[in-house]
mmCIF file of N, CA and C in Angstrom:
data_model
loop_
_atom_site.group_PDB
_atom_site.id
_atom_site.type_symbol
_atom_site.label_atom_id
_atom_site.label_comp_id
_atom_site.label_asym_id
_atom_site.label_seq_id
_atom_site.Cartn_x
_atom_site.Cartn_y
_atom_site.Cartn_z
ATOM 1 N N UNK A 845 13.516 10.029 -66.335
ATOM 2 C CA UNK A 845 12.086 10.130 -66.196
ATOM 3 C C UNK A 845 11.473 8.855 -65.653
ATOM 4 N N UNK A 846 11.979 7.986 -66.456
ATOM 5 C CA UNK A 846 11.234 7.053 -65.506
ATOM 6 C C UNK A 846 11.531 6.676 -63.858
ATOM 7 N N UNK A 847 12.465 7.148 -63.062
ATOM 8 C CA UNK A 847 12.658 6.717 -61.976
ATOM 9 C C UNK A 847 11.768 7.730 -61.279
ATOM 10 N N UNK A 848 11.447 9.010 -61.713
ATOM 11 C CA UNK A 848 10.713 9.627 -60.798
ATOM 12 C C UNK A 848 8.953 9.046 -61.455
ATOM 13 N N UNK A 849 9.161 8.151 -62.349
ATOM 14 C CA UNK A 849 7.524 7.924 -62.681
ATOM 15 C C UNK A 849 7.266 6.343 -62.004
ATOM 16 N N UNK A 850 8.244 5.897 -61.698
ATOM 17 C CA UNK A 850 8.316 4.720 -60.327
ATOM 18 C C UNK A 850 8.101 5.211 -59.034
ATOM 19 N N UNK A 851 8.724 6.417 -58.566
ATOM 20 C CA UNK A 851 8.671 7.001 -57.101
ATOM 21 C C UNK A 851 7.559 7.248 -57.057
ATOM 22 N N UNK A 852 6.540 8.079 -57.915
ATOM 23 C CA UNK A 852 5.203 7.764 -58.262
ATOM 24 C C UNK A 852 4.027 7.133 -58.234
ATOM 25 N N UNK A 853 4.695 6.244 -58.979
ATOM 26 C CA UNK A 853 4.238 4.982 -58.284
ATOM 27 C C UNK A 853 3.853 4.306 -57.204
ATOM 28 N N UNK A 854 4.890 4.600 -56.574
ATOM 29 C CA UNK A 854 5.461 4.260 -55.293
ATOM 30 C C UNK A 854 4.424 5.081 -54.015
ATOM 31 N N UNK A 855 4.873 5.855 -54.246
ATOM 32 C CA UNK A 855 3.766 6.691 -53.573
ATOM 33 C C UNK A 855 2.452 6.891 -53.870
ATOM 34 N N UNK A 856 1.500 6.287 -55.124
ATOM 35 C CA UNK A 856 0.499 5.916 -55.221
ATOM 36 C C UNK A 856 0.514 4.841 -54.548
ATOM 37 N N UNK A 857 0.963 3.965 -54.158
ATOM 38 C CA UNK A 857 0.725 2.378 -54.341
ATOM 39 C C UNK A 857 0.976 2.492 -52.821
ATOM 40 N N UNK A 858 1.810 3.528 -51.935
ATOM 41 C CA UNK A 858 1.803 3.858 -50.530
ATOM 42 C C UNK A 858 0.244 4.405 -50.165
ATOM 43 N N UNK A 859 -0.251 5.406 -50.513
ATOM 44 C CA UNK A 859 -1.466 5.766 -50.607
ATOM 45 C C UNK A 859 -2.334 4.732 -50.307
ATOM 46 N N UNK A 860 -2.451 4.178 -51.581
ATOM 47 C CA UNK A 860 -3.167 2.679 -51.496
ATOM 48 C C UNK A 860 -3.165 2.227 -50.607
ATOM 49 N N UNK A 861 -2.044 1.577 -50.117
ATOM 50 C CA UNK A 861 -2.083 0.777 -49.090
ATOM 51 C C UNK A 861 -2.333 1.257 -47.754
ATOM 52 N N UNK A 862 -2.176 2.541 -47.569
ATOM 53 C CA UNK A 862 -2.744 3.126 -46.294
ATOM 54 C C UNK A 862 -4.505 3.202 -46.358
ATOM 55 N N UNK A 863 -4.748 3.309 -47.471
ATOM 56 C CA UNK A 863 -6.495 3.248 -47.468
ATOM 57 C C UNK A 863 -6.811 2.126 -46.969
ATOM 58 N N UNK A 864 -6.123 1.191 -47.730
ATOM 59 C CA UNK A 864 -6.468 -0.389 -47.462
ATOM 60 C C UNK A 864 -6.525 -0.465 -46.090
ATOM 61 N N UNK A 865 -5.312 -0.029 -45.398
ATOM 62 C CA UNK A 865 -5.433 -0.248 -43.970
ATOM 63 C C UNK A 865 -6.373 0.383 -43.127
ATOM 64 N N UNK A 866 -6.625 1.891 -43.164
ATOM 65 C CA UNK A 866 -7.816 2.259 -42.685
ATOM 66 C C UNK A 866 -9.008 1.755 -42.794
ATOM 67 N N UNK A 867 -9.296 1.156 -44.007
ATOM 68 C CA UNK A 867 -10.831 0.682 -44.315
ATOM 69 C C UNK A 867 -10.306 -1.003 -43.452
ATOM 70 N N UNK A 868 -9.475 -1.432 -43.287
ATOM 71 C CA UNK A 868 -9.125 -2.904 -42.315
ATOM 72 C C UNK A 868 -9.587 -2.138 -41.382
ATOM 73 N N UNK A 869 -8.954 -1.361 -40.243
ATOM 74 C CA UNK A 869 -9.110 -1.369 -39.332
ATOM 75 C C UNK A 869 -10.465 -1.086 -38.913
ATOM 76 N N UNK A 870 -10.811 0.143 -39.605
ATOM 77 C CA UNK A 870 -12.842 0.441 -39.466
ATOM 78 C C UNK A 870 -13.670 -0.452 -39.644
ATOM 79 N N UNK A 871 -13.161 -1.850 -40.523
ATOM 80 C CA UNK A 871 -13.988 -2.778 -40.694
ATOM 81 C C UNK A 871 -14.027 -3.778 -39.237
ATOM 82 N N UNK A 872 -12.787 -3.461 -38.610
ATOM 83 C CA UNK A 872 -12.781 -4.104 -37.431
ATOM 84 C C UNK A 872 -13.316 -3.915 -35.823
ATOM 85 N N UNK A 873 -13.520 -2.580 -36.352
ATOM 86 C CA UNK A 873 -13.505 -1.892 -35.315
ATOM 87 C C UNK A 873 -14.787 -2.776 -34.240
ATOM 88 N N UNK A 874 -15.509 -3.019 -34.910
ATOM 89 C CA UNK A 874 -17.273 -3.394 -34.254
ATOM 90 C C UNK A 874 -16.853 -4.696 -33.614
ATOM 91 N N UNK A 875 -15.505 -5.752 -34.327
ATOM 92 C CA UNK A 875 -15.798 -6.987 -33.704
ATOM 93 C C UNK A 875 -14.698 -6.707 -32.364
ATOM 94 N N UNK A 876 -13.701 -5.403 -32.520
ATOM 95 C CA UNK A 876 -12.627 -5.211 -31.583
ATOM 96 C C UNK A 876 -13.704 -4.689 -30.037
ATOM 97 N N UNK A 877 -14.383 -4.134 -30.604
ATOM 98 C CA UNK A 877 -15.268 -3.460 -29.801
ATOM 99 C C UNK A 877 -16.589 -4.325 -28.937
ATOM 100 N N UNK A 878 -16.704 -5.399 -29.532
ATOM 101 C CA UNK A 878 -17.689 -6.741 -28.933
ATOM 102 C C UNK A 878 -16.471 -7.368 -27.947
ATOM 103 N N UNK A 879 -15.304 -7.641 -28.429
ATOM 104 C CA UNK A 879 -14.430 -8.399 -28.050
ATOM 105 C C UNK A 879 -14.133 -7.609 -26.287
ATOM 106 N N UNK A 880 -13.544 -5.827 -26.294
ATOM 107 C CA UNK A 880 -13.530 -5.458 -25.133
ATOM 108 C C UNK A 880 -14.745 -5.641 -23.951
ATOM 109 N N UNK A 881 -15.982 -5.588 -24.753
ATOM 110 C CA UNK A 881 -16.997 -6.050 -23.675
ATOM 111 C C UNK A 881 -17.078 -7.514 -23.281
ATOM 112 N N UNK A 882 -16.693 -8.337 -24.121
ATOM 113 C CA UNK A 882 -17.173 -9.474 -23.368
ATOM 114 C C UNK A 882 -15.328 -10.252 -22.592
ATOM 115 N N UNK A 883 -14.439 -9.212 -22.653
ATOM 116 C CA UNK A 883 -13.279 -9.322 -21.614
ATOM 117 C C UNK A 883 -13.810 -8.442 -20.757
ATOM 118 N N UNK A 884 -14.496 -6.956 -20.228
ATOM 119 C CA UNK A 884 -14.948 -6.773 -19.173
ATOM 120 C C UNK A 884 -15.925 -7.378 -18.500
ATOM 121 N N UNK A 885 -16.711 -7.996 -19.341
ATOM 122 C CA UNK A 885 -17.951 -9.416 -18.602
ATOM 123 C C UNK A 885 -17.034 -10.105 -17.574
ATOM 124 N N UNK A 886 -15.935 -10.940 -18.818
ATOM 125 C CA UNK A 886 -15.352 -11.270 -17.837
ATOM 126 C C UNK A 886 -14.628 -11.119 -16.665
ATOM 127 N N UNK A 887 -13.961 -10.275 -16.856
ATOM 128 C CA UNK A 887 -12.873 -9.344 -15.823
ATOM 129 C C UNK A 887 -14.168 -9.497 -14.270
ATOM 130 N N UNK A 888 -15.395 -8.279 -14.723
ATOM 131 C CA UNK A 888 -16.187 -8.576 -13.462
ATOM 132 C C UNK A 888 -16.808 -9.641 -13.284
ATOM 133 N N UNK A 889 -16.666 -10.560 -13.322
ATOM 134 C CA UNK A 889 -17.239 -12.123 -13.192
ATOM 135 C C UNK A 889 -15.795 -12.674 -12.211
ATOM 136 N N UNK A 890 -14.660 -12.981 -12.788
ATOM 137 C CA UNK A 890 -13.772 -12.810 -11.789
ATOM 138 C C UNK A 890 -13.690 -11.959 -10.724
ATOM 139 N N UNK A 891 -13.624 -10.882 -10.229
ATOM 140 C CA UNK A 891 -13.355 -9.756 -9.263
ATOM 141 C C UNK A 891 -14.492 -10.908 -8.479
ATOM 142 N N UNK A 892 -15.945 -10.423 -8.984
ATOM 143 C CA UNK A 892 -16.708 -10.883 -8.453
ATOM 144 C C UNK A 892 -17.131 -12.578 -7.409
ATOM 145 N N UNK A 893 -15.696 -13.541 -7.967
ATOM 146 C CA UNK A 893 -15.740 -14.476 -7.472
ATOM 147 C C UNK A 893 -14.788 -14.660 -6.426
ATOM 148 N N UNK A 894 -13.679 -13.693 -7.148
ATOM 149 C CA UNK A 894 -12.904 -13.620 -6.001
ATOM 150 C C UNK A 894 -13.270 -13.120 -4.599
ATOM 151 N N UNK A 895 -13.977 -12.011 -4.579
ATOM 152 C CA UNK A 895 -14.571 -11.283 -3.432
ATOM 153 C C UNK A 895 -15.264 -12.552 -3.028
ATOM 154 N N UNK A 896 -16.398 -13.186 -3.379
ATOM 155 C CA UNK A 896 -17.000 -14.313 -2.818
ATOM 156 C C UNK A 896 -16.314 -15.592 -1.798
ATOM 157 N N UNK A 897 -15.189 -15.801 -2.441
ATOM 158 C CA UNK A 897 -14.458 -16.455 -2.589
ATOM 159 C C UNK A 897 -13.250 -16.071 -0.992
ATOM 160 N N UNK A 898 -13.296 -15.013 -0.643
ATOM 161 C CA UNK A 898 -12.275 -14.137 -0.021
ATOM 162 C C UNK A 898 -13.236 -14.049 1.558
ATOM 163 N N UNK A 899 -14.414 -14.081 0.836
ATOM 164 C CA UNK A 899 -15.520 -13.715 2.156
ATOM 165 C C UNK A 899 -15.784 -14.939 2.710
ATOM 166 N N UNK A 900 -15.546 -16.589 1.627
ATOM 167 C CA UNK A 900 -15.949 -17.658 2.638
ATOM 168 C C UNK A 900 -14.592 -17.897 2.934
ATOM 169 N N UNK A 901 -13.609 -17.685 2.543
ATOM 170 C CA UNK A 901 -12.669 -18.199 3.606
ATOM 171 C C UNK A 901 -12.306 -17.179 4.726
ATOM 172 N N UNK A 902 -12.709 -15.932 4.763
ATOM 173 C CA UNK A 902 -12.431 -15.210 6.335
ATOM 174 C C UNK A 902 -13.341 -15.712 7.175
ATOM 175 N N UNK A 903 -15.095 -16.318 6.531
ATOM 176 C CA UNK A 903 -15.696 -16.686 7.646
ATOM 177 C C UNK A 903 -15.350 -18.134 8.013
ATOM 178 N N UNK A 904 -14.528 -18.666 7.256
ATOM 179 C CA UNK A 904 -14.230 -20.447 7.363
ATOM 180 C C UNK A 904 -13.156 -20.085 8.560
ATOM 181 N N UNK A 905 -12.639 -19.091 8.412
ATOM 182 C CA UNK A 905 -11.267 -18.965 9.433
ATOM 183 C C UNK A 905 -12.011 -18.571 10.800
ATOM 184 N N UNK A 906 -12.874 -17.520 10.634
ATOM 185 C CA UNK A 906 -13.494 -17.085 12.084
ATOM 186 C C UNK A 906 -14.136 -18.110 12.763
ATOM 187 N N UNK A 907 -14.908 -18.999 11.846
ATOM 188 C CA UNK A 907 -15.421 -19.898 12.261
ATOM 189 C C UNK A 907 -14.277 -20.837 13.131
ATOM 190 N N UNK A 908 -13.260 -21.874 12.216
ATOM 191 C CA UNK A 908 -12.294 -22.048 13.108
ATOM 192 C C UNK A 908 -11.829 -21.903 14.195
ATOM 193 N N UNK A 909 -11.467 -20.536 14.102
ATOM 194 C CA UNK A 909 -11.067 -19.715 15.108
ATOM 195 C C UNK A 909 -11.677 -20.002 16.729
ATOM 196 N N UNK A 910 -13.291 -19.317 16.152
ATOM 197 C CA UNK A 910 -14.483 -19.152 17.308
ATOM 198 C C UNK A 910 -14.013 -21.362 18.065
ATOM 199 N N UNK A 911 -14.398 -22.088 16.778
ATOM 200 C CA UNK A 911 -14.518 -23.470 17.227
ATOM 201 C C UNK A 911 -13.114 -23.921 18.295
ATOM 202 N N UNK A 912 -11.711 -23.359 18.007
ATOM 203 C CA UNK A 912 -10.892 -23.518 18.522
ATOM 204 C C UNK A 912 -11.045 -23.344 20.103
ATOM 205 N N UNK A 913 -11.179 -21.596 20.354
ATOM 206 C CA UNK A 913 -11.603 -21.395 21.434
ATOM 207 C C UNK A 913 -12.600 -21.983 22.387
ATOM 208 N N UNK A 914 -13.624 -22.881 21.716
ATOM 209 C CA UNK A 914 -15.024 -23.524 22.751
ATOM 210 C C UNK A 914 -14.024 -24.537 23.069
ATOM 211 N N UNK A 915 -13.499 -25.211 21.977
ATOM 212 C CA UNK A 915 -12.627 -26.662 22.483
ATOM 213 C C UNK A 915 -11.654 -26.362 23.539
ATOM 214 N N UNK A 916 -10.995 -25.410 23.700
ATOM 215 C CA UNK A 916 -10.368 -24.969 24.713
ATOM 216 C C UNK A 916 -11.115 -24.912 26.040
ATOM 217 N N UNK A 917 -11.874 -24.325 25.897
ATOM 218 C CA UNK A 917 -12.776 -23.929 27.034
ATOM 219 C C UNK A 917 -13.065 -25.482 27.629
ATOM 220 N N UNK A 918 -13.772 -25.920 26.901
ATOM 221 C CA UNK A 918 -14.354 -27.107 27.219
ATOM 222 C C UNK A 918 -13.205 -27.523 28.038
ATOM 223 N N UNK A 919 -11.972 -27.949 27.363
ATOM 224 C CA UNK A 919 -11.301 -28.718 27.836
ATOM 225 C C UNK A 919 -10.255 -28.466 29.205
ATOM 226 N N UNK A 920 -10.570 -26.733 29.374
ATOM 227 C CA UNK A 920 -10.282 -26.474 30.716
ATOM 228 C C UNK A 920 -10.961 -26.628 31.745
ATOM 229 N N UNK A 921 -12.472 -26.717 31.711
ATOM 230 C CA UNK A 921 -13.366 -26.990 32.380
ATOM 231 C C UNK A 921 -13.300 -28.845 32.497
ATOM 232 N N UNK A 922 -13.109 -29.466 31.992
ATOM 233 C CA UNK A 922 -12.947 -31.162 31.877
ATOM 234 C C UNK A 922 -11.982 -31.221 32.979
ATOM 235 N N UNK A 923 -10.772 -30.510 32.627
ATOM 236 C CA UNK A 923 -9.208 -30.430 33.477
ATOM 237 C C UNK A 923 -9.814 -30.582 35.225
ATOM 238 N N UNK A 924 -10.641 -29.299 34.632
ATOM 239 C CA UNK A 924 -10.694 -29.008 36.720
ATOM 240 C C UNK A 924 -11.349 -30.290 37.547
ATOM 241 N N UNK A 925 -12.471 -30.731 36.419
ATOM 242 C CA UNK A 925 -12.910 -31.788 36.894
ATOM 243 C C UNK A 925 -12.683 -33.277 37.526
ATOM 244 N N UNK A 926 -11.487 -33.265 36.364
ATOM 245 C CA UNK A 926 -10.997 -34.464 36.222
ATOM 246 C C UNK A 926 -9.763 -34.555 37.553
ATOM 247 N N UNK A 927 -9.423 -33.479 38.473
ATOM 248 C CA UNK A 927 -7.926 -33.473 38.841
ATOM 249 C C UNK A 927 -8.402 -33.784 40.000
ATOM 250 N N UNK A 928 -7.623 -34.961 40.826
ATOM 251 C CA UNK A 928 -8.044 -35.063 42.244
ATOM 252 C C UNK A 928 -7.776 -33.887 43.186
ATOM 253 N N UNK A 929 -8.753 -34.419 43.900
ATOM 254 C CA UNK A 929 -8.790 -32.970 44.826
ATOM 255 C C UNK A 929 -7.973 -33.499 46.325
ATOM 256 N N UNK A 930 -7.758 -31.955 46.591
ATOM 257 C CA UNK A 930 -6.638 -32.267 47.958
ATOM 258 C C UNK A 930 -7.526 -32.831 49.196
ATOM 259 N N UNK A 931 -6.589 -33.409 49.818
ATOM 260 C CA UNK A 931 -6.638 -33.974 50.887
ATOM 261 C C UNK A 931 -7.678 -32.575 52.047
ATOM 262 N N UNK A 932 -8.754 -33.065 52.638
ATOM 263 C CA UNK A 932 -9.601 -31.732 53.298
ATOM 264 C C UNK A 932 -8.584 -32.059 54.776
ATOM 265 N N UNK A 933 -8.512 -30.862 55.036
ATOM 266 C CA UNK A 933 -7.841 -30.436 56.461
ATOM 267 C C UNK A 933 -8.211 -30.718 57.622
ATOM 268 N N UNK A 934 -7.689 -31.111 58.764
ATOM 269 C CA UNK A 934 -8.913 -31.398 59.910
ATOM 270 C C UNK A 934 -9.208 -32.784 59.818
ATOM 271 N N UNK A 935 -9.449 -33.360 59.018
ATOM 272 C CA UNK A 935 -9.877 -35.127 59.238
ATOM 273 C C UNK A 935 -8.820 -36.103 59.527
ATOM 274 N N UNK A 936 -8.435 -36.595 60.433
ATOM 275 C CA UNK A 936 -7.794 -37.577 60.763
ATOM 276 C C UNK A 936 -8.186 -38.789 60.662
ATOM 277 N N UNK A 937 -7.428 -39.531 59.768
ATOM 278 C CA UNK A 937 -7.231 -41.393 59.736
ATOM 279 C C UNK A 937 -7.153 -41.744 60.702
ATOM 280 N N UNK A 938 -7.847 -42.988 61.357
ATOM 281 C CA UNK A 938 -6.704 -43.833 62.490
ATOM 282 C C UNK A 938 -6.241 -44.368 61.866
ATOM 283 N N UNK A 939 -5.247 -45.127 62.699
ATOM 284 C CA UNK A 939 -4.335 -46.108 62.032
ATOM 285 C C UNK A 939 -5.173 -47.652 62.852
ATOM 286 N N UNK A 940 -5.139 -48.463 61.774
ATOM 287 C CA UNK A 940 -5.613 -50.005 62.344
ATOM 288 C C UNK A 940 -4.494 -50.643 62.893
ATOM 289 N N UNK A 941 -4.182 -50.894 63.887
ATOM 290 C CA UNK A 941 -2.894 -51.694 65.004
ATOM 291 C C UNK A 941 -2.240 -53.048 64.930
#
């Protein structure tokens, strides 16, 4: 008798402790539940910087980019300038004797 008035026991005292745990977790529930919102605050606060973040460096690159090309330009236009030009056809040197 007494081992089944321990199992008894046992299984009161299982009982128990499952209440206990339900009334834990319901007691938690409100701060588990503050906690997921202010990780989605964050979550979109990131996304949000990243996108920012994503948009100045494609225009830092275009920019680049665009600046690369004028310097080019420029500096083909300098080229033509700078290159002696041929000898014009038709004009003859004398020679001094």
């Amino acid at each position: 008798m007494e081992n089944q008035q321990e199992k008894e026991m046992t299984a009161e005292e299982l009982a128990a402790q499952k209440e206990q745990m339900l009334k834990f977790y319901t007691e938690s529930l409100p701060y588990l539940e503050a906690q997921l919102k202010y990780e989605e605050v964050l979550m979109k606060i990131d996304e949000t910087r990243f996108k920012r973040t994503s948009i100045q460096m494609q225009y830092a690159m275009m920019m680049n980019a665009q600046n690369e090309l004028e310097e080019e330009e420029e500096g083909s236009d300098n080229d033509i300038d700078n290159e002696p030009s041929a000898p014009e056809q038709g004009k003859r040197k004398l020679r001094k004797g």
